XYZ file of C-alpha atoms in Angstrom:
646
model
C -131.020 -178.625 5.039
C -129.584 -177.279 1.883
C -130.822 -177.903 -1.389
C -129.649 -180.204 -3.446
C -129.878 -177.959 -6.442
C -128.072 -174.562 -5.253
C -124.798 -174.437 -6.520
C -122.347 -173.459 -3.644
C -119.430 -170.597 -3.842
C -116.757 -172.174 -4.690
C -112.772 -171.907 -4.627
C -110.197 -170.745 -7.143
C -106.144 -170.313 -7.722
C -105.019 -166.956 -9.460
C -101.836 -168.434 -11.745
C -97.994 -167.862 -10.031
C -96.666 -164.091 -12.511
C -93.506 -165.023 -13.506
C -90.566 -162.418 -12.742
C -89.744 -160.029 -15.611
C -86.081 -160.703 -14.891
C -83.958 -164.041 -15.208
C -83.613 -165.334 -11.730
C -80.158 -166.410 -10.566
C -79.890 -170.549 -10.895
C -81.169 -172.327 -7.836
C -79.348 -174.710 -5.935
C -80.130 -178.270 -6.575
C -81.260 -179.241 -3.096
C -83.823 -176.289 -2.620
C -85.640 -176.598 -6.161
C -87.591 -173.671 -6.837
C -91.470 -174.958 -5.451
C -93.995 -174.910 -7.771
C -97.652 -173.440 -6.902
C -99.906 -175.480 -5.427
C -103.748 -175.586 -6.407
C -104.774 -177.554 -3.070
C -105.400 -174.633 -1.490
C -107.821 -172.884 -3.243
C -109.028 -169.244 -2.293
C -112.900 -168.833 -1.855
C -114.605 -166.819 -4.812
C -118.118 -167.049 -6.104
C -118.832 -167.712 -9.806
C -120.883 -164.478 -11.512
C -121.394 -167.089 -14.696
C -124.975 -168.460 -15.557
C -124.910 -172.358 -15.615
C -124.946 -173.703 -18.833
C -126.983 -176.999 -18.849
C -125.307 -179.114 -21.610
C -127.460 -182.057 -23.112
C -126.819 -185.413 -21.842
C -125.749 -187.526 -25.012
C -123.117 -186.307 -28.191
C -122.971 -188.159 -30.774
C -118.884 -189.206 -31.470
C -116.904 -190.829 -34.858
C -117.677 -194.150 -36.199
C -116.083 -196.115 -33.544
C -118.766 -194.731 -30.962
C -122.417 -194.099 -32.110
C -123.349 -192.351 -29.052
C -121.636 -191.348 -25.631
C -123.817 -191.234 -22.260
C -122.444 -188.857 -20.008
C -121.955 -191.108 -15.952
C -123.733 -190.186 -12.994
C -122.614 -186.299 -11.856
C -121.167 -185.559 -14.836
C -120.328 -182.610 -16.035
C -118.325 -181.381 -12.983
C -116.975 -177.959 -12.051
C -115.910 -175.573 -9.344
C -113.331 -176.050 -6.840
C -113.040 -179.600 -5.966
C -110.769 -181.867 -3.410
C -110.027 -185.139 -4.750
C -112.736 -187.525 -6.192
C -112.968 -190.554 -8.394
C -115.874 -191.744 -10.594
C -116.180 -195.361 -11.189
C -116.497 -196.596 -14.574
C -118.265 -199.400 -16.494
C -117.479 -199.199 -20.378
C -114.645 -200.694 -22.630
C -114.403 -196.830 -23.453
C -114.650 -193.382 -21.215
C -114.212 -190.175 -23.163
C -113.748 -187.377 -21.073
C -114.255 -183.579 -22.739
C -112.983 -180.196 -21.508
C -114.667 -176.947 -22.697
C -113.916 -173.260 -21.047
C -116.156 -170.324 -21.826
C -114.353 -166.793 -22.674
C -114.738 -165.507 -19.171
C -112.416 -166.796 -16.136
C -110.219 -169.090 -16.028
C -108.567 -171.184 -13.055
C -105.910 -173.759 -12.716
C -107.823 -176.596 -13.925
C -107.830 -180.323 -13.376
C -105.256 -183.421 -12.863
C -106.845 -187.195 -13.281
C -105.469 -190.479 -13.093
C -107.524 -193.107 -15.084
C -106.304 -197.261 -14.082
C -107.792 -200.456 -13.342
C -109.156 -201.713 -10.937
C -110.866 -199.922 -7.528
C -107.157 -199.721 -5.722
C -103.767 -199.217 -6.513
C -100.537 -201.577 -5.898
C -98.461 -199.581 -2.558
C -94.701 -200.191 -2.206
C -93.391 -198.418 0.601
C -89.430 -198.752 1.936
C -90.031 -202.279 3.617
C -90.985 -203.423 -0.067
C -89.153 -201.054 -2.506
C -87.003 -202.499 -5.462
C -87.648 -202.542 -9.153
C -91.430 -202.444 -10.040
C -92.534 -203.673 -12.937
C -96.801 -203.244 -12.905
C -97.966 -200.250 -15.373
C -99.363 -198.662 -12.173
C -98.684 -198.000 -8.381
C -98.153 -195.960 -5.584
C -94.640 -195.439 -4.080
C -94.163 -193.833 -0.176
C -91.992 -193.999 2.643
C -94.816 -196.204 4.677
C -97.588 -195.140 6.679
C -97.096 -192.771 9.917
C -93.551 -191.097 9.897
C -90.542 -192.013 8.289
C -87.438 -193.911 10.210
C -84.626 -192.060 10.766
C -81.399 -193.413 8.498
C -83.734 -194.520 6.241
C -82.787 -195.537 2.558
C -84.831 -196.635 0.120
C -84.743 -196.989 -3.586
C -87.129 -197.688 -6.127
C -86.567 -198.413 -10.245
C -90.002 -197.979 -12.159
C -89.805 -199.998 -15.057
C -92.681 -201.053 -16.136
C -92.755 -204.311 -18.475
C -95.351 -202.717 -20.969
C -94.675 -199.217 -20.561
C -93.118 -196.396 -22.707
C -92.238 -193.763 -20.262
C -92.731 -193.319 -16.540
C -95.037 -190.405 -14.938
C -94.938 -189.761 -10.978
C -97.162 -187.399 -9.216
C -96.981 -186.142 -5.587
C -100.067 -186.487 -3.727
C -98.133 -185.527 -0.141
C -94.794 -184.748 0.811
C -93.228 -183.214 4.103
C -89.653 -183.683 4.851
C -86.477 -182.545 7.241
C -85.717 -180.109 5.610
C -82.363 -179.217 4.372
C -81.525 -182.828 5.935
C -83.662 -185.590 4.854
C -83.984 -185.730 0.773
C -85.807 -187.579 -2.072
C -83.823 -188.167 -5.233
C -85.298 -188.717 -8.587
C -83.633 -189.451 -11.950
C -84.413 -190.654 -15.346
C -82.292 -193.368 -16.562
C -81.302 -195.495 -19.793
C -81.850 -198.660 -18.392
C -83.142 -200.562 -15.900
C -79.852 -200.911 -13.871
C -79.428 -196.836 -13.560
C -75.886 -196.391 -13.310
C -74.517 -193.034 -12.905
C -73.501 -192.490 -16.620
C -76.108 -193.378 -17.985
C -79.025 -191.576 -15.697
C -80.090 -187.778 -15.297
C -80.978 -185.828 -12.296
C -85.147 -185.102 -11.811
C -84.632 -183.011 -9.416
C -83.486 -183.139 -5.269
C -86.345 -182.659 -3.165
C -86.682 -181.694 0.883
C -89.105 -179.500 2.823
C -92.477 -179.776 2.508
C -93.180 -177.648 -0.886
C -95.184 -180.224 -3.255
C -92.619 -181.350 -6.213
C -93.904 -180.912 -9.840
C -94.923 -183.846 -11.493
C -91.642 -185.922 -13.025
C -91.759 -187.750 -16.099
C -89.290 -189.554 -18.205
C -89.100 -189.863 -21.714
C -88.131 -192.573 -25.050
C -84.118 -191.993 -24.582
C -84.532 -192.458 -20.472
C -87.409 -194.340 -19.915
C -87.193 -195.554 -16.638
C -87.090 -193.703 -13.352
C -84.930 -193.996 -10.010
C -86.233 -192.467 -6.730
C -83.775 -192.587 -3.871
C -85.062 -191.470 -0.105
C -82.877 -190.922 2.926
C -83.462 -189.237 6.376
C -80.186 -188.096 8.936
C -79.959 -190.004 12.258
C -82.679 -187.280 13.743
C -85.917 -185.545 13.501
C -89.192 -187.258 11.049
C -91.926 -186.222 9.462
C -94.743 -187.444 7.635
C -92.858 -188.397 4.365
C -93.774 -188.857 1.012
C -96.613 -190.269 -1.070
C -96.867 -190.098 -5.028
C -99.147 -192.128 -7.798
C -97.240 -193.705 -11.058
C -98.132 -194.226 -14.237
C -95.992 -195.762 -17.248
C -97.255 -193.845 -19.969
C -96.406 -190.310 -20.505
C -98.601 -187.064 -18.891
C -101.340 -186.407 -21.618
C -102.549 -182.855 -22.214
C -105.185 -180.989 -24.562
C -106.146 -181.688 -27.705
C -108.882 -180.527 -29.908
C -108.944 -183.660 -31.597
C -109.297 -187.020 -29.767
C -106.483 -188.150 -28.258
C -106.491 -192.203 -27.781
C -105.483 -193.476 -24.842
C -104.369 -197.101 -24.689
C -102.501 -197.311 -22.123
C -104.000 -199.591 -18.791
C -102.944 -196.373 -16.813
C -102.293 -193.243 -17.308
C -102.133 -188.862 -15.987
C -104.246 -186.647 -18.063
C -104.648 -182.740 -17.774
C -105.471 -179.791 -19.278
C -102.165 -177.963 -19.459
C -99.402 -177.027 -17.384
C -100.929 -173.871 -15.927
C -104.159 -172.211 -15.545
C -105.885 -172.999 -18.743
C -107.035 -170.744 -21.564
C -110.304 -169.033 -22.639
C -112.696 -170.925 -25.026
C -110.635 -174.453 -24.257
C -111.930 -177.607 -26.068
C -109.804 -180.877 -24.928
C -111.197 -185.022 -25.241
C -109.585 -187.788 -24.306
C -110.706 -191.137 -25.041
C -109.719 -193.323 -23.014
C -109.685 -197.011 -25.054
C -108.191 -199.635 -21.998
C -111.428 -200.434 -20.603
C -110.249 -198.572 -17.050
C -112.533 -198.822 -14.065
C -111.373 -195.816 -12.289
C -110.701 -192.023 -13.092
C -109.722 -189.911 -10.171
C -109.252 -186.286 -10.248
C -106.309 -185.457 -7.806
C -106.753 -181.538 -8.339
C -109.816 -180.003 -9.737
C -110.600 -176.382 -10.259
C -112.786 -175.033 -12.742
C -115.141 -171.450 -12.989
C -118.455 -173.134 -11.294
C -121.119 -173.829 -13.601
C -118.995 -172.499 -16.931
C -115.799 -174.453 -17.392
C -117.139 -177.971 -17.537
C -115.576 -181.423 -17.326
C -117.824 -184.086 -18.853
C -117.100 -188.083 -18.108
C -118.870 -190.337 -20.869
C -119.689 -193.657 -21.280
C -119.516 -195.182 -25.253
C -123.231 -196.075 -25.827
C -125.523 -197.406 -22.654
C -124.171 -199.021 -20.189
C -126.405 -201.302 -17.447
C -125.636 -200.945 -14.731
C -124.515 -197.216 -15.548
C -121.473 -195.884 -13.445
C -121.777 -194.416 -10.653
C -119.540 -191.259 -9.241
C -118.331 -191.475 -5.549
C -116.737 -188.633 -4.201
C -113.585 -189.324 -2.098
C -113.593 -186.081 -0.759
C -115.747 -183.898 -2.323
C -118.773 -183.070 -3.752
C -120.502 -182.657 -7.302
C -120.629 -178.865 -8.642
C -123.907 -178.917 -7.655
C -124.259 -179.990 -4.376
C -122.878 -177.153 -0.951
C -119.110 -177.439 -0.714
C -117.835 -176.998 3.136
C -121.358 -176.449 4.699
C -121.375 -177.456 8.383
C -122.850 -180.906 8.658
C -126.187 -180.123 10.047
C -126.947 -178.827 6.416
C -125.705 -180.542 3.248
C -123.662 -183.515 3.688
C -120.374 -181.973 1.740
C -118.848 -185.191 1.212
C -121.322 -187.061 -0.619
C -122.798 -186.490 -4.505
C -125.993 -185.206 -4.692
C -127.620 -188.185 -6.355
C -126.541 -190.519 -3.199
C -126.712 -188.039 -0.279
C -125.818 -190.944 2.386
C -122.984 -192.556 0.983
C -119.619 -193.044 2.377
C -116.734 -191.543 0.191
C -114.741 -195.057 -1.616
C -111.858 -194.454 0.433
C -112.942 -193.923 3.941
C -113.944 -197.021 5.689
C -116.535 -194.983 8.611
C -120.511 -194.607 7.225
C -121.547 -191.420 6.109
C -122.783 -189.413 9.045
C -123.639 -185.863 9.781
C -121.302 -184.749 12.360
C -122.794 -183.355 15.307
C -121.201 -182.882 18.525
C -121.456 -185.574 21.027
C -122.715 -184.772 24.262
C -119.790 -186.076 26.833
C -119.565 -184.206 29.370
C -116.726 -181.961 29.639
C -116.093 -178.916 32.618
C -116.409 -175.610 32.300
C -113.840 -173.526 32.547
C -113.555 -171.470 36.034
C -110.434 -169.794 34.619
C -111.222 -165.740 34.929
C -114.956 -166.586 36.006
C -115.352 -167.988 32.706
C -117.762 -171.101 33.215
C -119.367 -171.613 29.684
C -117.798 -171.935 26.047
C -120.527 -171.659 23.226
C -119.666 -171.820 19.728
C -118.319 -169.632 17.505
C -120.575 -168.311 14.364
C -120.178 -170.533 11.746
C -118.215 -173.490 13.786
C -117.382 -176.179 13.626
C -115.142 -175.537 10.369
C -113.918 -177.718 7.422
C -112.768 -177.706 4.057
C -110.749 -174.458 2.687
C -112.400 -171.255 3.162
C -110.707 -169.376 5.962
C -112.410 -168.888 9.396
C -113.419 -165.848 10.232
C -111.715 -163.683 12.750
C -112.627 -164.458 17.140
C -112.360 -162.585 19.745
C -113.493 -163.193 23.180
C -112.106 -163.517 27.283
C -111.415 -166.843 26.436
C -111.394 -169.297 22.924
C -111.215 -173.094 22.646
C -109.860 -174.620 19.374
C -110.806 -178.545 19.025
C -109.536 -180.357 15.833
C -110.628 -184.065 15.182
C -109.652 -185.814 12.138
C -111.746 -188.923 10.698
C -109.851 -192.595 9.457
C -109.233 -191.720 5.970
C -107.546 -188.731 3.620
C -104.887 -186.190 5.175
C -104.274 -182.282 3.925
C -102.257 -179.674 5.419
C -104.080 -178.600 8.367
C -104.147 -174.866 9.908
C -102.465 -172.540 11.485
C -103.993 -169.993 13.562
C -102.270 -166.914 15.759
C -103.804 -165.779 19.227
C -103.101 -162.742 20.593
C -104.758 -159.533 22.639
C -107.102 -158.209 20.614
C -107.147 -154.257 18.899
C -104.182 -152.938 16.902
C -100.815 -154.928 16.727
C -97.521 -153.425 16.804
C -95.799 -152.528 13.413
C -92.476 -152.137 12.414
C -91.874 -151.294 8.993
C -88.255 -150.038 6.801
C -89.717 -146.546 8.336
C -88.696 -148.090 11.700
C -86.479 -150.423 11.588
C -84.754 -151.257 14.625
C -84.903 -153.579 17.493
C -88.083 -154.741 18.258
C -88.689 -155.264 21.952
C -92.613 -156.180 21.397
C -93.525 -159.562 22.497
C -95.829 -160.189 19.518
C -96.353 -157.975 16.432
C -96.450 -157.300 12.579
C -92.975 -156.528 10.702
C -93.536 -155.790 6.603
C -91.248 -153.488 4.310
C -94.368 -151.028 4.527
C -97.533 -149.773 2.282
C -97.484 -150.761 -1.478
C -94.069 -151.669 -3.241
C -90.481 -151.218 -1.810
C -87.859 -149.280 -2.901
C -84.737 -149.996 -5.144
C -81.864 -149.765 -3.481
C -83.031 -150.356 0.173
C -81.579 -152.078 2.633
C -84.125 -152.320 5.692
C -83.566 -154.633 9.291
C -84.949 -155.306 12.310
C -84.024 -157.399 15.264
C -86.513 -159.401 17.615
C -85.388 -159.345 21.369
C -87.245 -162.813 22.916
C -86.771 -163.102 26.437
C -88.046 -166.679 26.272
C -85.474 -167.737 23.884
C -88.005 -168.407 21.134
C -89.112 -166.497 17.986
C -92.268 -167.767 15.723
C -93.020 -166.262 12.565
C -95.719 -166.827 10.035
C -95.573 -164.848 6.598
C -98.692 -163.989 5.500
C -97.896 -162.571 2.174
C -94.451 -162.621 0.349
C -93.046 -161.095 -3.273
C -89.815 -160.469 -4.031
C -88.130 -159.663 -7.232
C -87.101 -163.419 -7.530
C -83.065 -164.585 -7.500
C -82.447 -159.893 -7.028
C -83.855 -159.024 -4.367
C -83.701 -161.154 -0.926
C -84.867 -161.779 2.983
C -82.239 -162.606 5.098
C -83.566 -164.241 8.545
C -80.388 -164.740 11.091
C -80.332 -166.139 14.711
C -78.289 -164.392 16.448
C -76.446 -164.476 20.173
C -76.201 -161.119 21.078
C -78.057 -157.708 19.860
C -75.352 -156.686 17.339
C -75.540 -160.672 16.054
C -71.796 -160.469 15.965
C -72.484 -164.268 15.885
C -75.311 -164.879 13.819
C -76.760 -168.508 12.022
C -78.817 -168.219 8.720
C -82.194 -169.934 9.326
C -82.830 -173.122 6.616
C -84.080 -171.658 3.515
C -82.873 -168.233 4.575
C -82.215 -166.025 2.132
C -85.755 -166.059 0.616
C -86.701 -164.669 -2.537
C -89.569 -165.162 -4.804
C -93.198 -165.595 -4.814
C -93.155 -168.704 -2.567
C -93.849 -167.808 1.162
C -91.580 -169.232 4.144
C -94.741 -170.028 5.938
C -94.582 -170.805 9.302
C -90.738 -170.519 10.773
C -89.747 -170.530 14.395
C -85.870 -170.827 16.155
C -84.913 -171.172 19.341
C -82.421 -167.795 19.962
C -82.962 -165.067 22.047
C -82.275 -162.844 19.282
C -83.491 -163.184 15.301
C -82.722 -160.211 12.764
C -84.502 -159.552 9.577
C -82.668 -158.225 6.684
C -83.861 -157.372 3.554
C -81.798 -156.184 0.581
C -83.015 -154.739 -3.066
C -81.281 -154.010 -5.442
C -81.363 -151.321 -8.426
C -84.117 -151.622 -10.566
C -87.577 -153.796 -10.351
C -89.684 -154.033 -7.102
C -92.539 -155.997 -5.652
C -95.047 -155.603 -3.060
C -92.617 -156.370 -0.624
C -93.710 -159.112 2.571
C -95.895 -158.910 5.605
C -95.423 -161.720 8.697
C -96.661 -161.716 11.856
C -94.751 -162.975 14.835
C -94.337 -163.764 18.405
C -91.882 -164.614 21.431
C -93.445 -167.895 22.302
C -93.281 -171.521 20.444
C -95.621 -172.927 18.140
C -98.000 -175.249 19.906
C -98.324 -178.606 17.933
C -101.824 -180.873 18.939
C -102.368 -181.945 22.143
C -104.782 -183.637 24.028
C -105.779 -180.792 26.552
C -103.274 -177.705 26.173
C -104.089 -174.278 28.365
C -102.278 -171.583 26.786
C -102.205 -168.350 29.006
C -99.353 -166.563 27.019
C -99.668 -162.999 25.350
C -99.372 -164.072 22.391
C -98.350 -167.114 20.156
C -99.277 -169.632 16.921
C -101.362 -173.113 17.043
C -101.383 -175.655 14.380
C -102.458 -179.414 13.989
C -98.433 -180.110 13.163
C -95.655 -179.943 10.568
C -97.176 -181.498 7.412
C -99.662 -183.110 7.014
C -102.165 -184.295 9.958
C -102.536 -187.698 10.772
C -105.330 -189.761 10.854
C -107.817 -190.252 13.948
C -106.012 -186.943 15.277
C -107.378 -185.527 18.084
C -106.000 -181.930 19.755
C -108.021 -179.226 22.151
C -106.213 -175.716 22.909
C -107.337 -173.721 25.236
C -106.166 -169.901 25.051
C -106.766 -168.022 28.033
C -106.897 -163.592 27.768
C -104.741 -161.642 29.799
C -106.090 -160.236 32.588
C -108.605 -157.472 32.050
C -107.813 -157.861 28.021
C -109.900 -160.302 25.595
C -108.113 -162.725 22.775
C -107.795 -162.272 19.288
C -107.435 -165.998 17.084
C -106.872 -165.138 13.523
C -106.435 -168.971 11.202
C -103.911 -167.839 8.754
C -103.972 -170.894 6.733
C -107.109 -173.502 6.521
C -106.851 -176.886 4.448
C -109.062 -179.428 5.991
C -110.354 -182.786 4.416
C -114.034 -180.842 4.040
C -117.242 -182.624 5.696
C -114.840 -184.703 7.890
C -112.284 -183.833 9.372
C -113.412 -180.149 11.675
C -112.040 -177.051 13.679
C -114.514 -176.691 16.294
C -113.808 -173.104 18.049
C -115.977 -172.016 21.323
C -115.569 -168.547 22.816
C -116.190 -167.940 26.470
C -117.129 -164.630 28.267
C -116.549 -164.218 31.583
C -119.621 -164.382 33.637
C -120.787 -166.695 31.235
C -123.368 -169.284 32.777
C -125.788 -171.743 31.749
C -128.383 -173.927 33.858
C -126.810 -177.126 33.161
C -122.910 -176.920 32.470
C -122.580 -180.614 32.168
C -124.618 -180.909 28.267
C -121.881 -178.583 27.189
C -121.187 -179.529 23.353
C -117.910 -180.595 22.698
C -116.959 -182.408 19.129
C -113.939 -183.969 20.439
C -115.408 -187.340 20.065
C -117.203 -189.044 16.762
C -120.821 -188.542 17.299
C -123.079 -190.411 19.207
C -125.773 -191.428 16.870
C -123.988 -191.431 13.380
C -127.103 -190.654 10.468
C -126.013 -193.757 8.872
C -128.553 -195.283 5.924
C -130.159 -191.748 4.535
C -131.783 -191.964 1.547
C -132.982 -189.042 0.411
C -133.635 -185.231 2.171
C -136.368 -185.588 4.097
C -134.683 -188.818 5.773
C -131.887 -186.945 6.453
C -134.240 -184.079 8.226
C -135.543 -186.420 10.460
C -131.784 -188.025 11.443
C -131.012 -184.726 11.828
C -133.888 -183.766 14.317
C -133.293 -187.427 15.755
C -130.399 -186.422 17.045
C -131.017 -182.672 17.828
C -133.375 -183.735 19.912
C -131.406 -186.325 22.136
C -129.081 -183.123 22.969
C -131.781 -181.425 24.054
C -132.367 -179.067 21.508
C -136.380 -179.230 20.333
C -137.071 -175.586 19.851
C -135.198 -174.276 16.914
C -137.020 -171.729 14.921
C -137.527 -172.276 11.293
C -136.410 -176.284 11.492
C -139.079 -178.817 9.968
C -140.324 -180.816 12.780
């Protein structure tokens, strides 16, 4: 197993450049996204950890503060919250003069839960704290809700998304800021309109509009996973030097807007005698840029941090599970994070049987290096005859899921603005070419799809924002004398399309630049073949074509297997394009399969589609957690691993 005390490479968020050029205004029911931080890029800190000492002595009103369990935190973090014990919590920001990232978003309240009203129970809500969402699993269709926050003893209203996936261009969430309670259309203002699945920014109101309306509605078709967000009535508190009081029973504090400066000091003190602080975004330079949690004076017992999803900066972020339980802080290896129900347990694949597969002589998967996968870093590259992709997802805590592309493996067919044209390829790459694009170009190309079907993923997208533009079309004939804009379409900007996909049997690219400024242009990879949401058991033999857990967010206790069979005589290529896992619990388990492959006993063929057999519930410390480990090794038959304690 890992060590406990080996800080692990962690993740970071490079800050959106703005364009150099006023953008055109956007329409007010496809707001401009903002940049998310929950999908941080790997990196590994160069900076020497700093050990800061334990106590600071504070003003008059505090003789001493005692920093809580884990404390200080940094590197790139999922969510986590960190109970707490005293009438006061002071928490203190400080940034060396090196790199910077985007920072950190907390939510302090009382109390270990928070107050849910979903569209069964909306109305006017009066508590200083709450959560508001459409309910759990998918939304209805002609839904309409409507919720006033107004809380009796607040000033101002704050609301932040935690998850949000819509129809979209169809289904929409509505936010304003009004003068009273009642909201009536003279005397409110518009938040924003909202639809897609782009995170919105964090709304707040203010002293001349207070309170805040949210309005949801869905068309008669088509549901996703909806909406979640956190409220606070008190406004969004960000740095100061100095102290800033917080009385508030609940409240959002952060450092700023953006990534954060060099040589940052910020403290908060927070004064309501909260029980809970939970960080919903945390990204920091590991081991330099430090968040501290305090305690005023000694507390007994002293508060204890439990990660929800993640672990302290000093414990293995996203290790498999057979090393460093990922999920839990260091100081209490074993236990479970405060919002999942399930025990901590080191997942290790069960050992149900499941059959070979005889497809192509191929009678034996075996896994991948470095799978099963969770958290954020990307997975590596496979290729093999055949691959098997298993995702399982615990009871607790959603993110976005992956999407991965298979297809035959060497070089893939380009088309650039050098050759633009049809493009008769089943499966390919289509970009405006090596390093920026031109002014004044006008470049298209037109996918022929003999199935009907056209997927497309972008993998990297810059345009001079609101100037120069993307048109996608679907189109009935080669010409597309009769063509239909895709939703969204034209795109612009810094924010990718992601993953698109239309059912025509043709689909033309156009893009258009105009005289001066230019980008690095747009690469996306695509294919003739449909996007292939979970299932139970799906055998894929196509050329080429996209998986993904679904459109969203995943759901809990998901379960999906792919199987992606090679063309004859040719081996398969999966490349995950996008990775965002809940990490240490919910896993991509890929297994590769030559053919000619063979084993002596087929049947103990690991397969983590199921939870594990023997869970290592009740570890203590790491040499308990060795033995589970081995415990359970050893049931699958494995008892001669080089290099393991035994």
């Amino acid at each position: 197993t890992s060590s406990s005390t080996t800080a692990a490479p962690t993740s970071s968020v490079a800050p959106t450049t703005s364009s150099t050029e006023a953008a055109p205004t956007t329409s007010s029911t496809t707001p401009e996204p903002s940049t998310s931080s929950s999908t941080p890029q790997p990196t590994t800190s160069s900076s020497v950890a700093v050990d800061p000492p334990s106590t600071t002595v504070a003003g008059p009103e505090c003789t001493e503060w005692t920093d809580v369990n884990g404390s200080p935190f940094s590197g790139a973090l999922d969510e986590f919250s960190v109970s707490l014990s005293s009438e006061t919590t002071r928490v203190e920001f400080t940034s060396n003069s090196a790199t910077t990232r985007q920072g950190f978003l907390a939510m302090y309240y009382p109390g270990d839960d928070l107050p849910e009203s979903t569209c069964t129970s909306s109305g006017t809500l009066r508590g200083m704290f709450g959560v508001i969402s459409d309910g759990s699993g998918n939304y209805q269709n002609n839904a309409d809700c409507q919720w006033v926050i107004a809380p009796d003893d607040g000033t101002s209203v704050t609301l932040v998304f935690e998850t949000f996936s819509l129809e979209r261009n169809y289904d929409f969430l509505r936010a304003y800021k009004c003068k009273t309670e009642a909201c009536p259309s003279h005397e409110r203002a518009s938040l924003g309109v909202y639809t897609g699945y782009i995170l919105p920014n964090i709304l707040q109101t203010d002293t001349e509009y207070p309170y805040m309306l949210i309005e949801f509605s869905s068309d008669y078709s088509i549901t996703r996973a909806g909406f979640r967000a956190r409220y606070a009535g008190s406004a969004l508190s960000e740095c100061s030097t100095n102290a800033v009081e917080l009385s508030a029973a609940a409240g959002f504090i952060r450092e700023s807007p953006a990534a954060y400066a060099n040589s940052q000091q910020c403290v908060w003190d927070i004064q309501s005698g909260a029980s809970s602080l939970t960080f919903l975004d945390f990204d920091t330079e590991l081991n330099a840029d430090l968040v501290r949690v305090m305690a005023c004076g000694n507390t007994d017992p002293a508060p204890t941090t439990t990660a929800a999803d993640v672990p302290p900066t000093t414990t293995a972020v996203d290790v498999p599970p057979t090393t460093t339980a990922a999920d839990s802080p260091q100081t209490t290896p074993a236990s479970p994070p405060q919002t999942s129900p399930e025990p901590t347990s080191v997942v290790v694949p069960s050992t149900t049987p499941v059959p070979p597969h005889v497809g192509d002589e191929c009678t034996e998967f075996s896994p991948a290096p470095g799978s099963p996968f969770s958290g954020t870093s990307v997975p590596a590259d496979v290729t093999a005859n055949a691959v098997r992709v298993d995702f399982t997802s615990d009871g607790s805590i959603t993110r976005s899921g992956f999407v991965a592309m298979y297809r035959p493996s060497g070089a893939a067919p380009s088309y650039t603005c050098v050759n633009d044209g049809p493009v008769t390829e089943g499966w390919g790459e289509i970009s405006d070419g090596p390093g920026s694009y031109q002014s004044n170009q006008q470049c298209e190309w037109v996918i022929e799809s003999a199935s009907g079907v056209v997927s497309l993923f972008f993998e990297s997208f810059n345009l001079e924002n609101g100037y120069d533009k993307l048109y996608i079309d679907a189109c009935t004939d080669s010409e597309c004398n009769s063509a239909s804009p895709l939703a969204g379409s034209p795109f612009t900007g810094t924010s990718s399309p992601g993953l698109l996909h239309a059912q025509t049997p043709y689909l033309r690219l156009r893009m258009e630049t105009d005289i001066s400024v230019v980008r690095d242009g747009f690469k996306l990879v695509y294919a003739t073949t449909a996007v292939t949401d979970c299932e139970p058991d799906a055998v894929l033999s196509h050329e080429a074509g996209f998986i993904r857990d679904q459109e969203g967010n995943y759901d809990n206790g998901q379960q999906c297997s792919w199987e992606i069979q090679g063309q004859a005589g040719t081996e398969v290529t999966l490349k995950f394009l996008d990775f965002h896992t809940e990490s240490g619990w919910d896993w991509v388990s890929v297994e590769t399969c030559d053919a000619g492959a063979r084993r002596s006993d087929a049947s103990a063929r690991r397969s983590v589609k199921a939870p594990p057999s023997t869970p290592l519930t009740g570890v203590k410390d790491v040499d308990s957690m060795v033995s589970a480990v081995w415990k359970t090794l050893s049931q699958l038959g494995h008892t001669e691993i080089p290099g393991f304690p035994h």
